Short mmCIF file of C-alpha atoms (C1' of nucleotides) in Angstrom, two decimals:
data_model
loop_
_atom_site.label_atom_id
_atom_site.label_comp_id
_atom_site.label_asym_id
_atom_site.label_seq_id
_atom_site.Cartn_x
_atom_site.Cartn_y
_atom_site.Cartn_z
CA MET A 24 -140.12 183.56 -28.35
CA LYS A 25 -142.07 186.84 -28.27
CA LEU A 26 -144.92 186.99 -25.77
CA GLY A 27 -148.34 187.13 -27.43
CA LEU A 28 -151.68 188.75 -26.69
CA GLU A 29 -152.96 185.89 -24.53
CA PHE A 30 -150.06 186.31 -22.10
CA TYR A 31 -150.88 189.98 -21.50
CA LYS A 32 -154.57 189.27 -20.98
CA GLN A 33 -154.03 187.81 -17.52
CA ASP A 34 -154.88 190.06 -14.56
CA ALA A 35 -152.24 192.52 -13.38
CA LEU A 36 -151.34 190.53 -10.28
CA SER A 37 -150.52 187.36 -12.24
CA LEU A 38 -148.89 189.33 -15.01
CA ALA A 39 -146.59 191.14 -12.56
CA LYS A 40 -145.37 187.78 -11.24
CA ASN A 41 -145.12 186.16 -14.64
CA LEU A 42 -143.16 189.05 -16.16
CA ILE A 43 -140.35 188.51 -13.66
CA GLY A 44 -137.41 186.87 -15.43
CA LYS A 45 -138.74 187.70 -18.92
CA ILE A 46 -136.57 189.59 -21.41
CA LEU A 47 -137.50 193.17 -22.34
CA VAL A 48 -136.23 194.08 -25.81
CA ARG A 49 -135.72 197.69 -26.97
CA LYS A 50 -134.74 198.31 -30.59
CA ILE A 51 -133.18 201.68 -31.39
CA ASN A 52 -131.85 202.18 -34.91
CA GLU A 53 -129.76 199.03 -35.46
CA LYS A 54 -129.20 198.29 -31.78
CA VAL A 55 -131.16 195.54 -30.05
CA ILE A 56 -130.93 196.05 -26.29
CA LYS A 57 -131.97 193.17 -24.05
CA CYS A 58 -132.69 193.34 -20.32
CA LYS A 59 -134.09 190.86 -17.83
CA ILE A 60 -137.12 192.09 -15.86
CA VAL A 61 -136.23 191.71 -12.17
CA GLU A 62 -138.82 193.88 -10.35
CA THR A 63 -142.48 194.79 -11.03
CA GLU A 64 -145.55 196.25 -9.28
CA SER A 65 -149.28 195.75 -9.95
CA TYR A 66 -151.75 198.63 -10.19
CA ILE A 67 -155.33 197.49 -10.32
CA GLY A 68 -158.03 200.02 -11.09
CA PRO A 69 -160.80 200.74 -10.22
CA GLU A 70 -160.37 199.44 -6.65
CA ASP A 71 -156.71 200.33 -5.99
CA LYS A 72 -156.26 203.79 -4.44
CA ALA A 73 -152.66 203.88 -5.66
CA CYS A 74 -153.69 203.36 -9.28
CA HIS A 75 -154.01 206.35 -11.59
CA ALA A 76 -157.27 204.82 -12.79
CA TYR A 77 -158.71 204.47 -9.28
CA ASN A 78 -162.50 204.70 -9.35
CA ASN A 79 -162.34 204.28 -13.14
CA ARG A 80 -160.81 207.71 -13.56
CA ARG A 81 -160.46 207.92 -17.32
CA THR A 82 -158.52 210.92 -18.62
CA ASN A 83 -156.07 211.58 -21.42
CA ARG A 84 -153.31 210.25 -19.18
CA THR A 85 -155.04 207.07 -18.00
CA GLU A 86 -156.75 206.21 -21.29
CA VAL A 87 -154.18 203.56 -22.27
CA MET A 88 -154.78 201.60 -19.06
CA PHE A 89 -158.30 200.91 -20.32
CA TRP A 90 -157.01 199.33 -23.51
CA GLU A 91 -156.52 195.62 -24.07
CA GLY A 92 -153.46 194.04 -22.43
CA GLY A 93 -150.14 194.18 -24.27
CA HIS A 94 -149.80 197.95 -24.68
CA ALA A 95 -147.21 200.23 -23.06
CA TYR A 96 -148.44 202.87 -20.60
CA VAL A 97 -145.74 205.52 -20.22
CA TYR A 98 -146.26 208.59 -18.03
CA LEU A 99 -144.15 211.44 -16.68
CA ILE A 100 -143.51 211.56 -12.94
CA TYR A 101 -142.08 214.45 -10.87
CA GLY A 102 -141.69 216.45 -14.04
CA MET A 103 -138.47 214.67 -15.00
CA TYR A 104 -138.78 210.94 -15.30
CA ASN A 105 -140.84 208.56 -17.36
CA CYS A 106 -142.21 205.29 -16.00
CA LEU A 107 -142.96 202.22 -18.11
CA ASN A 108 -146.01 200.07 -17.42
CA ILE A 109 -147.39 197.04 -19.23
CA VAL A 110 -151.17 197.15 -19.61
CA ALA A 111 -152.81 193.92 -18.40
CA GLY A 112 -156.13 192.19 -18.80
CA GLU A 113 -159.19 192.85 -20.94
CA ARG A 114 -160.30 196.03 -22.68
CA ASP A 115 -162.06 198.50 -20.32
CA LYS A 116 -160.40 196.99 -17.23
CA PRO A 117 -157.72 199.53 -16.16
CA GLU A 118 -154.89 197.34 -14.88
CA ALA A 119 -151.17 197.65 -15.45
CA VAL A 120 -147.77 196.45 -14.27
CA LEU A 121 -145.04 198.95 -13.48
CA ILE A 122 -141.55 197.85 -14.52
CA ARG A 123 -139.35 198.94 -11.60
CA ALA A 124 -135.97 197.38 -12.38
CA LEU A 125 -134.04 195.56 -15.11
CA GLU A 126 -130.81 193.60 -15.37
CA PRO A 127 -128.97 194.69 -18.55
CA LEU A 128 -127.74 191.80 -20.70
CA ASN A 129 -125.91 193.66 -23.49
CA GLU A 130 -125.08 197.13 -24.92
CA PHE A 131 -123.81 198.39 -21.55
CA GLU A 132 -121.99 201.35 -23.11
CA PHE A 133 -125.13 202.52 -24.89
CA LEU A 134 -127.09 202.45 -21.63
CA LYS A 135 -124.38 204.37 -19.82
CA GLU A 136 -124.27 207.09 -22.49
CA ASN A 137 -128.02 207.60 -22.17
CA ARG A 138 -127.85 207.90 -18.39
CA LYS A 139 -125.06 210.48 -18.11
CA ILE A 140 -124.19 209.86 -14.46
CA LYS A 141 -120.87 209.59 -12.64
CA SER A 142 -121.43 206.11 -11.24
CA ASN A 143 -119.58 203.30 -12.98
CA LYS A 144 -121.73 200.60 -11.42
CA LEU A 145 -123.77 198.67 -13.93
CA LYS A 146 -126.67 198.32 -11.52
CA ASP A 147 -127.10 202.10 -11.19
CA LEU A 148 -128.18 202.24 -14.85
CA THR A 149 -131.51 200.42 -14.52
CA ASN A 150 -132.36 199.82 -10.82
CA GLY A 151 -135.38 202.14 -10.73
CA PRO A 152 -138.42 202.95 -12.90
CA GLY A 153 -137.19 206.41 -13.95
CA LYS A 154 -133.63 205.20 -14.49
CA LEU A 155 -134.48 202.32 -16.78
CA CYS A 156 -136.64 204.52 -19.00
CA ARG A 157 -133.80 206.99 -19.44
CA ALA A 158 -131.30 204.19 -20.12
CA LEU A 159 -133.53 202.61 -22.78
CA ASN A 160 -134.76 205.92 -24.22
CA ILE A 161 -138.37 205.14 -23.30
CA THR A 162 -140.46 208.32 -23.41
CA LYS A 163 -144.10 209.27 -23.75
CA ASP A 164 -143.69 208.73 -27.51
CA LEU A 165 -144.12 205.05 -26.65
CA ASN A 166 -147.33 205.59 -24.68
CA GLY A 167 -149.91 203.24 -26.19
CA TYR A 168 -147.26 201.23 -28.07
CA ASP A 169 -148.35 197.74 -29.15
CA LEU A 170 -145.93 195.25 -27.58
CA VAL A 171 -147.55 192.31 -29.40
CA ASN A 172 -147.18 193.60 -32.96
CA GLY A 173 -144.44 196.22 -32.66
CA ASP A 174 -140.70 195.63 -33.01
CA GLU A 175 -139.23 198.67 -31.20
CA LEU A 176 -140.36 197.41 -27.80
CA TYR A 177 -141.49 193.91 -26.90
CA ILE A 178 -140.90 191.08 -24.43
CA LEU A 179 -139.40 187.61 -24.93
CA ASP A 180 -140.28 184.51 -22.99
CA ASN A 181 -137.54 183.01 -20.81
CA LEU A 182 -137.70 179.55 -19.36
CA GLU A 183 -135.10 180.23 -16.68
CA ASP A 184 -136.25 179.38 -13.16
CA VAL A 185 -136.48 182.43 -10.87
CA HIS A 186 -137.07 182.75 -7.14
CA ILE A 187 -139.79 185.42 -6.80
CA VAL A 188 -140.61 187.19 -3.53
CA SER A 189 -143.42 189.69 -2.85
CA ALA A 190 -143.25 193.00 -0.95
CA LYS A 191 -145.04 196.29 -0.36
CA ARG A 192 -145.10 198.78 -3.20
CA ILE A 193 -142.85 201.84 -3.13
CA ASN A 194 -143.79 205.51 -2.51
CA ILE A 195 -147.57 205.24 -2.41
CA ASP A 196 -148.12 206.36 1.19
CA TYR A 197 -151.24 208.25 0.12
CA ALA A 198 -153.04 205.02 -0.86
CA GLU A 199 -154.45 204.28 2.62
CA GLU A 200 -155.38 200.59 3.02
CA TYR A 201 -153.84 199.79 -0.36
CA LYS A 202 -150.34 201.01 0.50
CA ASP A 203 -149.52 197.81 2.38
CA LYS A 204 -150.64 195.36 -0.31
CA LEU A 205 -147.88 192.95 -1.28
CA TRP A 206 -148.20 193.83 -4.95
CA ARG A 207 -144.49 194.30 -5.67
CA PHE A 208 -142.50 191.32 -6.92
CA TYR A 209 -138.79 190.80 -7.47
CA ILE A 210 -136.11 188.18 -7.90
CA LYS A 211 -134.66 187.20 -4.51
CA ASP A 212 -131.07 188.37 -4.01
CA ASN A 213 -130.86 189.97 -7.46
CA ALA A 214 -128.44 192.93 -7.36
CA PHE A 215 -130.48 195.07 -9.76
CA VAL A 216 -133.64 195.29 -7.62
CA SER A 217 -134.36 198.94 -6.71
CA LYS A 218 -135.10 198.43 -3.01
CA LYS A 219 -134.91 195.52 -0.57
"C1'" DG B 24 -123.48 203.94 4.99
"C1'" DT B 25 -127.96 207.61 5.73
"C1'" DA B 26 -130.36 212.40 5.15
"C1'" DC B 27 -131.92 215.95 2.94
"C1'" DC B 28 -132.94 218.83 -1.05
"C1'" DG B 29 -133.81 220.70 -5.59
"C1'" DA B 30 -135.06 219.83 -10.32
"C1'" DT B 31 -139.07 219.84 -13.36
"C1'" DG B 32 -143.86 219.46 -15.96
"C1'" DT B 33 -148.32 217.37 -16.26
"C1'" DT B 34 -152.57 216.46 -13.98
"C1'" DC B 35 -156.22 217.50 -11.18
"C1'" DT B 36 -158.51 220.56 -7.43
"C1'" DG C 29 -151.53 225.83 -6.46
"C1'" DA C 30 -150.51 221.25 -4.75
"C1'" DA C 31 -149.34 216.65 -5.57
"C1'" DC C 32 -146.78 213.32 -7.81
"C1'" DA C 33 -145.73 205.08 -8.87
"C1'" DT C 34 -138.17 209.64 -8.88
"C1'" DC C 35 -133.34 210.59 -8.94
"C1'" DG C 36 -128.52 212.43 -8.29
"C1'" DG C 37 -125.63 215.30 -5.78
"C1'" DT C 38 -123.88 216.93 -1.58
"C1'" DA C 39 -123.09 216.83 3.28
"C1'" DC C 40 -122.20 214.37 7.06
"C1'" DC C 41 -121.41 210.13 9.81
#
DNA sequence: GTACCGATGTTCT
DNA sequence: GAACATCGGTACC
């Protein structure tokens, strides 16, 4: 069953944990690509120095984080890669959950064609935030997309039991006392997690 | 296996 | 002009 508005209205920390194990669905033309979410990170403005919306910084880029939960926040990083976030919580509270890694469940050939890399390992297709966006053709066109009412990108519930562990977030050394927060979550021993 | 490096563009100082 | 929530290739163990 598709996750509804109430699910996305929880705070980013709970949402990051509760998104683990859920099924991300990407519809492109007639293809319906399904992937299990195996790794996430919380970004909680205005207090979090690692968050783009730290100190309530509200710009064209961060605007979507201020929207109601259930929207996609997609931004460009290092000039080459897009990153997909799920906006959490209430309107005017800038919180989001970064999707860091996915486990593909179908359409493996489609994902591989999008990635254009030498590796033949399935896990190399989606074990990082920039990689999974390229594999699923997620670009800034989807920034602000409505995951509750849209059908090109949405998330399905999954009742499967998962063993979640928490860890420090990745590559935010500039965030001072917030860099060591255990705001990253992933499925223990899952091969598709980006970093142990 | 690890280490380094370049690619690339938007945002903010 | 610098920084940046990254990645893939190459070089070397």
